[in-house]
Short mmCIF file of C-alpha atoms in Angstrom, two decimals:
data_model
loop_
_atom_site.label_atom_id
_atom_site.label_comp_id
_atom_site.label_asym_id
_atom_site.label_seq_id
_atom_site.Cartn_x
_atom_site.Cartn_y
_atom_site.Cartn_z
CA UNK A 10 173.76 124.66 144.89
CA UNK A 11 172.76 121.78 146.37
CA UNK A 12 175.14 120.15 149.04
CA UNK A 13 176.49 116.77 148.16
CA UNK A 14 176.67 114.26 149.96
CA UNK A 15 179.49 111.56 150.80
CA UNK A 16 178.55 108.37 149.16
CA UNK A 17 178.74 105.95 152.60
CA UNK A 18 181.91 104.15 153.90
CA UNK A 19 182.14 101.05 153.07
CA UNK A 20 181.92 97.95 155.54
CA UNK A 21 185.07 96.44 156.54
CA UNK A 22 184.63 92.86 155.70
CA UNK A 23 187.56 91.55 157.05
CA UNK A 24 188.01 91.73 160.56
CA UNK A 25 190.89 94.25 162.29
CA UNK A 26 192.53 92.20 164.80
CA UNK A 27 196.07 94.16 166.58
CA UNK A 28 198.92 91.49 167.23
CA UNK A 29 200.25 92.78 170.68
CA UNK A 30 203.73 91.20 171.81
CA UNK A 31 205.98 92.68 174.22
CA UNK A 32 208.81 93.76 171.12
CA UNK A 33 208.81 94.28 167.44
CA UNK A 34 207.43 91.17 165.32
CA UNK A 35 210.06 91.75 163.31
CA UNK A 36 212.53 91.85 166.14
CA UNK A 37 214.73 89.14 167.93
CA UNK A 38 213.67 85.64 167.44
CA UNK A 39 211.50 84.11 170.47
CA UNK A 40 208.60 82.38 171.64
CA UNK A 41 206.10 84.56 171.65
CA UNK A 42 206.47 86.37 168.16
CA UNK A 43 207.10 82.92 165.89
CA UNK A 44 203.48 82.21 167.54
CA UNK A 45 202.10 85.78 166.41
CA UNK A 46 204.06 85.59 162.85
CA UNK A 47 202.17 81.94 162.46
CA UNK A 48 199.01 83.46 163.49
CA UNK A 49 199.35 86.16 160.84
CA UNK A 50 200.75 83.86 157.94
CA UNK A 51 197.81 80.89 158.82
CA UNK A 52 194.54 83.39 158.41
CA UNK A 53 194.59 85.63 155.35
CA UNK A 54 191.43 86.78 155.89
CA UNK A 55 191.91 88.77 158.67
CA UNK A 56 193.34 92.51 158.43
CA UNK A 57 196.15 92.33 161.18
CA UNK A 58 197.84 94.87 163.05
CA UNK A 59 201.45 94.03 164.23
CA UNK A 60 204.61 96.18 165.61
CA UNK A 61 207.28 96.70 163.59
CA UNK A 62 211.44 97.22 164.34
CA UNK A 63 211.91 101.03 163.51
CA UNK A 64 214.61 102.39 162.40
CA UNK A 65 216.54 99.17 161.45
CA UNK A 66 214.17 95.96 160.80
CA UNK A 67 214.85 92.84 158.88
CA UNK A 68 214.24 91.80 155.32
CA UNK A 69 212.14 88.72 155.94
CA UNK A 70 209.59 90.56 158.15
CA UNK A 71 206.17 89.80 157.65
CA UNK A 72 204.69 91.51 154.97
CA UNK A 73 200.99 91.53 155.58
CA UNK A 74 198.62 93.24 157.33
CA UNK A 75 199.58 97.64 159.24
CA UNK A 76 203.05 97.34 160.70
CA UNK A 77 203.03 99.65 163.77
CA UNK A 78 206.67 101.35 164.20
CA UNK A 79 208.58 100.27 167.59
CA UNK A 80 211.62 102.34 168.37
CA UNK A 81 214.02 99.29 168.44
CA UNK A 82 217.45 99.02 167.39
CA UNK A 83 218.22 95.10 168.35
CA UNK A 84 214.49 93.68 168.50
CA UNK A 85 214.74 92.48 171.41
CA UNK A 86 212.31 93.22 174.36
CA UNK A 87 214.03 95.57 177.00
CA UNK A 88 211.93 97.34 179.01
CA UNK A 89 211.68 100.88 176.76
CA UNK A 90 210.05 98.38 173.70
CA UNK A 91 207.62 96.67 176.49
CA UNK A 92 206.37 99.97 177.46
CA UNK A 93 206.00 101.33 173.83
CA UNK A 94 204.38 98.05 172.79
CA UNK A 95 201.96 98.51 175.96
CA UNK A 96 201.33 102.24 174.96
CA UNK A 97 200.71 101.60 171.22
CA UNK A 98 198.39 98.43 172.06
CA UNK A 99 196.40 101.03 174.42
CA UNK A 100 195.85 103.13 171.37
CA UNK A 101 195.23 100.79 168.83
CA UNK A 102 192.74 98.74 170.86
CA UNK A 103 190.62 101.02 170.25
CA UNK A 104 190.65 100.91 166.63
CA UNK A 105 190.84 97.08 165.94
CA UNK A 106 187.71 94.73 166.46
CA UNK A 107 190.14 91.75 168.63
CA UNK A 108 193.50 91.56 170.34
CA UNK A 109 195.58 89.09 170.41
CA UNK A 110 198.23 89.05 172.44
CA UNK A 111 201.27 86.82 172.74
CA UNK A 112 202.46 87.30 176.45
CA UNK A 113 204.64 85.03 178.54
CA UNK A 114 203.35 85.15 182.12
CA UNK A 115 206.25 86.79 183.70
CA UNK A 116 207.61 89.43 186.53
CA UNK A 117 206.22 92.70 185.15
CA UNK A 118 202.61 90.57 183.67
CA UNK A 119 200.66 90.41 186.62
CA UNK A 120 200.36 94.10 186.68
CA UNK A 121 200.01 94.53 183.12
CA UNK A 122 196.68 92.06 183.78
CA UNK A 123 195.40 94.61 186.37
CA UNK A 124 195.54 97.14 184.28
CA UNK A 125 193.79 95.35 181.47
CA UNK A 126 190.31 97.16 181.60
CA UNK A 127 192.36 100.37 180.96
CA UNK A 128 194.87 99.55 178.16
CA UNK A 129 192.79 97.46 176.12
CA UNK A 130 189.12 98.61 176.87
CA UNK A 131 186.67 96.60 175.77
CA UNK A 132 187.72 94.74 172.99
CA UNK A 133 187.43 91.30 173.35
CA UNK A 134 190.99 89.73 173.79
CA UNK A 135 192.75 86.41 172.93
CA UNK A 136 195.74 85.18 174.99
CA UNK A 137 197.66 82.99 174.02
CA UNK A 138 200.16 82.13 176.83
CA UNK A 139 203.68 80.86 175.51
CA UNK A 140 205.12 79.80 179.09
CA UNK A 141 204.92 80.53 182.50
CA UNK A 142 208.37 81.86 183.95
CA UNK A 143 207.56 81.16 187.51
CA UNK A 144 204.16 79.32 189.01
CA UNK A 145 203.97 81.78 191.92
CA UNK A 146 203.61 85.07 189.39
CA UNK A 147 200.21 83.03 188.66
CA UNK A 148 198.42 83.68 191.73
CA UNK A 149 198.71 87.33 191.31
CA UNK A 150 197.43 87.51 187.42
CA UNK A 151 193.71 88.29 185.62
CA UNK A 152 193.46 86.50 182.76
CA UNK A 153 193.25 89.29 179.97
CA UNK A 154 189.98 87.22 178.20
CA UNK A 155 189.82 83.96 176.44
CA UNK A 156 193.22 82.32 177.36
CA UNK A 157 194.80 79.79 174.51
CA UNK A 158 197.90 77.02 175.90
CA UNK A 159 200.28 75.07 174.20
CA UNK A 160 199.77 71.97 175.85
CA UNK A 161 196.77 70.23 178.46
CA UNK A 162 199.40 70.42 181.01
CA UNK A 163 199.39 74.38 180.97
CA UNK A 164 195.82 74.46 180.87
CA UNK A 165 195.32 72.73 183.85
CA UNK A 166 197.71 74.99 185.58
CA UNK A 167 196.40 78.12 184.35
CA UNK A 168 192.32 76.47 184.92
CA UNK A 169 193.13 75.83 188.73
CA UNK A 170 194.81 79.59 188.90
CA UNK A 171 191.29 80.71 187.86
CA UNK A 172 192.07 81.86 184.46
CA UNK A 173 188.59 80.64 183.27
CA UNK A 174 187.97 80.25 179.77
CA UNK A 175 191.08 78.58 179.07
CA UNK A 176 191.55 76.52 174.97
CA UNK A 177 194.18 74.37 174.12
CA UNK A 178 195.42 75.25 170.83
CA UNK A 179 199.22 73.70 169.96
CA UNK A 180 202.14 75.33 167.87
CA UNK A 181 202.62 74.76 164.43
CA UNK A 182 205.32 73.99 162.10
CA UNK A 183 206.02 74.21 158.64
CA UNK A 184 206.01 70.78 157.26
CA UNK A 185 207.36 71.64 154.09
CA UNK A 186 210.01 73.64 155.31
CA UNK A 187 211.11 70.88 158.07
CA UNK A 188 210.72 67.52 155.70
CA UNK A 189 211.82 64.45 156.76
CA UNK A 190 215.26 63.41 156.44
CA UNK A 191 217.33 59.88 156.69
CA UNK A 192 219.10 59.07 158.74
CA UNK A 193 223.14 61.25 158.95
CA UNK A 194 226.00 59.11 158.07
CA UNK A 195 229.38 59.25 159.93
CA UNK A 196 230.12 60.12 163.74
CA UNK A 197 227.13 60.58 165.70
CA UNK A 198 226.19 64.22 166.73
CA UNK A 199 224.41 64.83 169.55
CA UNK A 200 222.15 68.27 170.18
CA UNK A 201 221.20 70.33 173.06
CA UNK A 202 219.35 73.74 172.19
CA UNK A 203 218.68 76.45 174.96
CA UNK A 204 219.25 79.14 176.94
CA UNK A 205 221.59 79.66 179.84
CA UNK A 206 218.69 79.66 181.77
CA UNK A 207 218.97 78.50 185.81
CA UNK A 208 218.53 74.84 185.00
CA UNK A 209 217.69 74.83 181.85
CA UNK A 210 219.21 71.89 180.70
CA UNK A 211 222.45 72.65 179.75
CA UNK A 212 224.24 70.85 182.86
CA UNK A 213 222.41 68.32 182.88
CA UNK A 214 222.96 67.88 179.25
CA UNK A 215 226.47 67.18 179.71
CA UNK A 216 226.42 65.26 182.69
CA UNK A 217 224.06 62.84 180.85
CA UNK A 218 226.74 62.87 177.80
CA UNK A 219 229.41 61.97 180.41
CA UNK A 220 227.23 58.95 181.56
CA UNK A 221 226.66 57.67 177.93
CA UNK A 222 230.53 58.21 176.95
CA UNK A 223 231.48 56.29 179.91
CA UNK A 224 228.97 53.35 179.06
CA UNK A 225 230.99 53.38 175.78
CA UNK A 226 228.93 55.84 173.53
CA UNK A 227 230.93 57.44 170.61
CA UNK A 228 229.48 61.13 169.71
CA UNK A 229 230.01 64.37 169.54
CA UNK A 230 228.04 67.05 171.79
CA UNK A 231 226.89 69.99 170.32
CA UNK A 232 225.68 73.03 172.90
CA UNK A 233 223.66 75.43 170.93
CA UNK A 234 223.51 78.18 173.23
CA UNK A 235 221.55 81.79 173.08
CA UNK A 236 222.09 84.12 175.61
CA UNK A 237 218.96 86.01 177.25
CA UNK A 238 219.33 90.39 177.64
CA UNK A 239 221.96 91.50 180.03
CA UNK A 240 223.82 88.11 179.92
CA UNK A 241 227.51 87.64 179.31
CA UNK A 242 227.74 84.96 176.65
CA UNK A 243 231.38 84.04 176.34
CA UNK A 244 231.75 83.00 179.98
CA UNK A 245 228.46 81.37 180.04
CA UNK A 246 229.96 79.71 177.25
CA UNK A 247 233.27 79.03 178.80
CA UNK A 248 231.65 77.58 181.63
CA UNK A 249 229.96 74.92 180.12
CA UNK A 250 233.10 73.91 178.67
CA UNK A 251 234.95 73.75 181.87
CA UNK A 252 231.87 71.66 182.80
CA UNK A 253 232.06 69.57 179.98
CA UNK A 254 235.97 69.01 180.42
CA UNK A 255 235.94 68.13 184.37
CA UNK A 256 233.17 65.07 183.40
CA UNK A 257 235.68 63.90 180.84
CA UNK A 258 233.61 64.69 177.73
CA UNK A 259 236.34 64.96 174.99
CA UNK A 260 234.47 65.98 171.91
CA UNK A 261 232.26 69.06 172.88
CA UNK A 262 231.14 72.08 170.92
CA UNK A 263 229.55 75.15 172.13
CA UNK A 264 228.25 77.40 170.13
CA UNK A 265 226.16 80.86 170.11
CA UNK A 266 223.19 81.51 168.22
CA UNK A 267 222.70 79.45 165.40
CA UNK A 268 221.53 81.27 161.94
CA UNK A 269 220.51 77.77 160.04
CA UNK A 270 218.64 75.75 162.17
CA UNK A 271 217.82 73.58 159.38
CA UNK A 272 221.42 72.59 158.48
CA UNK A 273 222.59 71.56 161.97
CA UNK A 274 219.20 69.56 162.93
CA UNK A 275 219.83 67.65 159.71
CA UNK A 276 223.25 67.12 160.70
CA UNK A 277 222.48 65.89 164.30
CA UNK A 278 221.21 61.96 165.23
CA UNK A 279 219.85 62.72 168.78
CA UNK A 280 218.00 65.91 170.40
CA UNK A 281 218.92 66.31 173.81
CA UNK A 282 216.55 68.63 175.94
CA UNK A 283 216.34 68.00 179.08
CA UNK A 284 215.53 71.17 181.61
CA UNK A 285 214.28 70.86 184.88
CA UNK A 286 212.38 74.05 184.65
CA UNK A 287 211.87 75.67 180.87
CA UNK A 288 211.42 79.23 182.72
CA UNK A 289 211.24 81.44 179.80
CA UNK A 290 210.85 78.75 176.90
CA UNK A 291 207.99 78.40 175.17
CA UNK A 292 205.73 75.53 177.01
CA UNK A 293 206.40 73.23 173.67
CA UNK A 294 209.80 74.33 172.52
CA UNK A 295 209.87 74.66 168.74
CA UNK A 296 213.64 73.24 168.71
CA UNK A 297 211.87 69.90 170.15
CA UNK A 298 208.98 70.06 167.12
CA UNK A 299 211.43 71.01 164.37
CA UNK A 300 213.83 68.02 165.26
CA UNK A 301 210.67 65.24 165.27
CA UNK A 302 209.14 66.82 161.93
CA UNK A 303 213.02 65.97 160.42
CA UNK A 304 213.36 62.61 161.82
CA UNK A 305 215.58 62.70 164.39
CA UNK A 306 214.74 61.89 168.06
CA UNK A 307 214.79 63.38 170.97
CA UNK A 308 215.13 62.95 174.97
CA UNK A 309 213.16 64.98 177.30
CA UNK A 310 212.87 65.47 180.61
CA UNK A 311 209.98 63.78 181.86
CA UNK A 312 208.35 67.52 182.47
CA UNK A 313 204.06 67.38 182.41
CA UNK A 314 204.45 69.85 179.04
CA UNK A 315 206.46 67.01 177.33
CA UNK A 316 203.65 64.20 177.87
CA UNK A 317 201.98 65.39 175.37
CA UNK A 318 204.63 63.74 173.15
CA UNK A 319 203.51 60.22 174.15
CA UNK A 320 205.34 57.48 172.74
CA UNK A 321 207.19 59.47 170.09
CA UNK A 322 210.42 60.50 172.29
CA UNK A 323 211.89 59.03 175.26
CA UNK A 324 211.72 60.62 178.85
CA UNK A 325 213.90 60.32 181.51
CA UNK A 326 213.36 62.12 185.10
CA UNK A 327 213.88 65.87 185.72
CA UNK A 328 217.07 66.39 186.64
CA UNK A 329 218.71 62.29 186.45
CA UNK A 330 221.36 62.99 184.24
CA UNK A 331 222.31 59.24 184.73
CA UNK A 332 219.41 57.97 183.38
CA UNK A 333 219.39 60.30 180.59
CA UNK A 334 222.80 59.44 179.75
CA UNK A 335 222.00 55.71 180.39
CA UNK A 336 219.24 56.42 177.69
CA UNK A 337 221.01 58.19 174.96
CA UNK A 338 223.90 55.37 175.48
CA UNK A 339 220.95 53.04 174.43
CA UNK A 340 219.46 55.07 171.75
CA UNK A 341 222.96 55.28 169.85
CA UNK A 342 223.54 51.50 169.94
CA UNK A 343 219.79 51.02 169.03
CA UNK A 344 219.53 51.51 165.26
CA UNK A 345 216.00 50.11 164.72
CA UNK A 346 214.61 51.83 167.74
CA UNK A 347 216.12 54.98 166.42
CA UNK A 348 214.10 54.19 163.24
CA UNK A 349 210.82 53.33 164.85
CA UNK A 350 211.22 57.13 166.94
CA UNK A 351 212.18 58.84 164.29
CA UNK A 352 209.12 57.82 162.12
CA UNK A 353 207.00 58.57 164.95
CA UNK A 354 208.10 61.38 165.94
CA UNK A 355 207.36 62.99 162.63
CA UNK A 356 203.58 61.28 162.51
CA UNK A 357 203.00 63.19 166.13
CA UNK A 358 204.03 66.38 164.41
CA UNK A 359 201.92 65.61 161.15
CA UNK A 360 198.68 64.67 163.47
CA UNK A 361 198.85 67.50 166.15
CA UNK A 362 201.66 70.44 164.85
CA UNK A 363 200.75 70.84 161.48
CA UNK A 364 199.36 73.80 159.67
CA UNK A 365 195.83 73.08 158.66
CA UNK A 366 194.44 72.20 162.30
CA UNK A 367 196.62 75.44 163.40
CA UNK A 368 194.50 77.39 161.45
CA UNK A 369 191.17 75.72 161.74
CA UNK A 370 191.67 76.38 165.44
CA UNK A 371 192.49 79.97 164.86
CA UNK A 372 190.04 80.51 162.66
CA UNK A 373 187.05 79.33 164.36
CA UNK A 374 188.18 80.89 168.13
CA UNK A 375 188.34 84.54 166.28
CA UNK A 376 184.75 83.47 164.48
CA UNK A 377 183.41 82.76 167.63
CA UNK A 378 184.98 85.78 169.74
CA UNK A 379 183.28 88.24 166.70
CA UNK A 380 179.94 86.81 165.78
#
């Protein structure tokens, strides 16, 4: 009897490419996995491999492309899910035609780069870097291949720490899903969004309020506050109101993490951001891009990530909480100006943050990496 043959496999003509972050993409909310979950949703052409929570996971996880099972219970990044995720990307490098990974430079990356040649191979590798949590873990990194930042500013850094091929591709938001809105009615609210990060904002926040309530601003502060692994949110929490009650702010609200995002933004007249170090934030925080798309402005520190903003917000020094205040005091009593932001603000995010160009960018970086 004659032997038969296998007909031949066919050609995969959609490229493999493995998603590596440092915790289930399905996990905990952060930086680094809106960034991969945007890269997956803006190419549908591309067969992607991603880690998924295992044994608990959420509804709204992606579903496209090979989830990978993580042994995670919370999502969130401890040091068992960075290993696993480093294990399972050292497998599955091998099988997948690109990585992409979405790793902040921080303590335990510098050796992770070192060991690059072993857990990846030779796949050709993407990077897109979503902050740096300290300057001095730079000098002791490889760049893991083709490196992508948020911003010019981050390039430059990450150019002069000899990361070579470094692109500049920005986030992206929905522009659908954040629409712009008028103007609130009623008693202003006022916004700050972070973590309780060593300055990270949150003092200097209120001190600034404190300025602009004693110049004779009328508004409510609002502390939206998430807590990193390991810290103790309630006194964090109670801190900031002590804080808040020894500068004479009467009208302050602290809260923990916030499930709609959309409701409070729209709720809020002023974003109020002003860290003297973003640590582990994303280099362009999406709290700042989701506030401009929905039309309400924002103060920033005057931080090299945030020029990229231009004329659409207002900056104020690092760390001059009475010039902040002295701004947001203005702002308030300024309705036209807070008109003339506000429609900016959301034209920025149209020209540079939207979708489409996202995509293109994407698109034609993994084109060029496989060709």
């Amino acid at each position: 009897m004659a032997r038969r043959e296998r007909p031949p496999a066919r050609p995969r003509t959609r490229p493999r490419v493995l998603l590596l972050t440092s915790s289930p993409l399905d996990g905990a909310e952060g930086s680094d996995m809106r960034l991969a979950s945007d890269v997956l949703d803006a190419l549908p052409d591309v067969d992607f491999v991603w880690f998924r929570q295992w044994p608990c996971h959420r509804q709204e996880r992606p579903r496209r492309g090979r989830p990978v099972r993580i042994l995670s219970r919370d999502g969130v990044p401890h040091v068992p899910q960075r290993v696993q995720a480093a294990l399972a990307g050292a497998v599955l490098a091998r099988r997948v035609d690109l990585v992409h990974a979405f790793l902040t430079v921080g303590r335990t990356f510098p050796a992770f780069s070192w060991l690059r040649p072993l857990l990846l191979g030779g796949r050709p590798v993407v990077h897109t870097v979503p902050g740096v949590m300290d300057s001095r873990f730079l000098s002791h990194t490889r760049p893991l291949g083709t490196t992508v930042a948020l911003s010019e500013s981050m390039a430059r850094r990450l150019r002069a720490a000899d990361f070579g091929d470094v692109r500049v591709i920005p986030p992206m938001i929905d522009l659908d899903a954040w629409p712009y809105l008028p103007r609130p009615k009623g008693y202003p609210v006022v916004l700050y969004a972070g973590h309780h990060d060593p300055r990270g904002g949150a003092e200097t926040a209120i001190d600034a309020a404190a300025t602009a309530w004693q110049e004779g601003a009328r508004f409510r502060l609002v502390l939206a506050m998430r807590a990193r692994p390991g810290q103790h949110a309630d006194l964090l929490d109670e801190a900031l109101r002590e804080r808040a009650g020894a500068a004479g702010l009467p009208d302050v609200e602290v809260r923990g993490y916030v499930e709609d995002m959309r409701a409070l933004i729209a709720s809020v007249h002023v974003l109020l951001f002003p860290p003297v170090v973003l640590g582990g934030k994303a280099d362009i925080p999406l709290t700042v891009l989701q506030s401009l798309a929905s039309g309400r402005p924002a103060i920033l520190s005057d931080l090299p990530q945030f020029a990229d903003f231009g004329h659409a917000v207002l900056r104020a020094p690092t760390g001059d909480a009475r010039r902040t205040g002295q701004q947001l005091a203005w702002l308030l009593d300024q309705p036209r100006s807070w008109d003339m932001l506000a429609e900016r603000g959301r034209r920025l995010v149209e020209d540079r943050f939207g979708p489409e160009r996202f995509a293109a960018r994407y698109a034609a970086l993994y084109q060029e990496l496989l060709s």
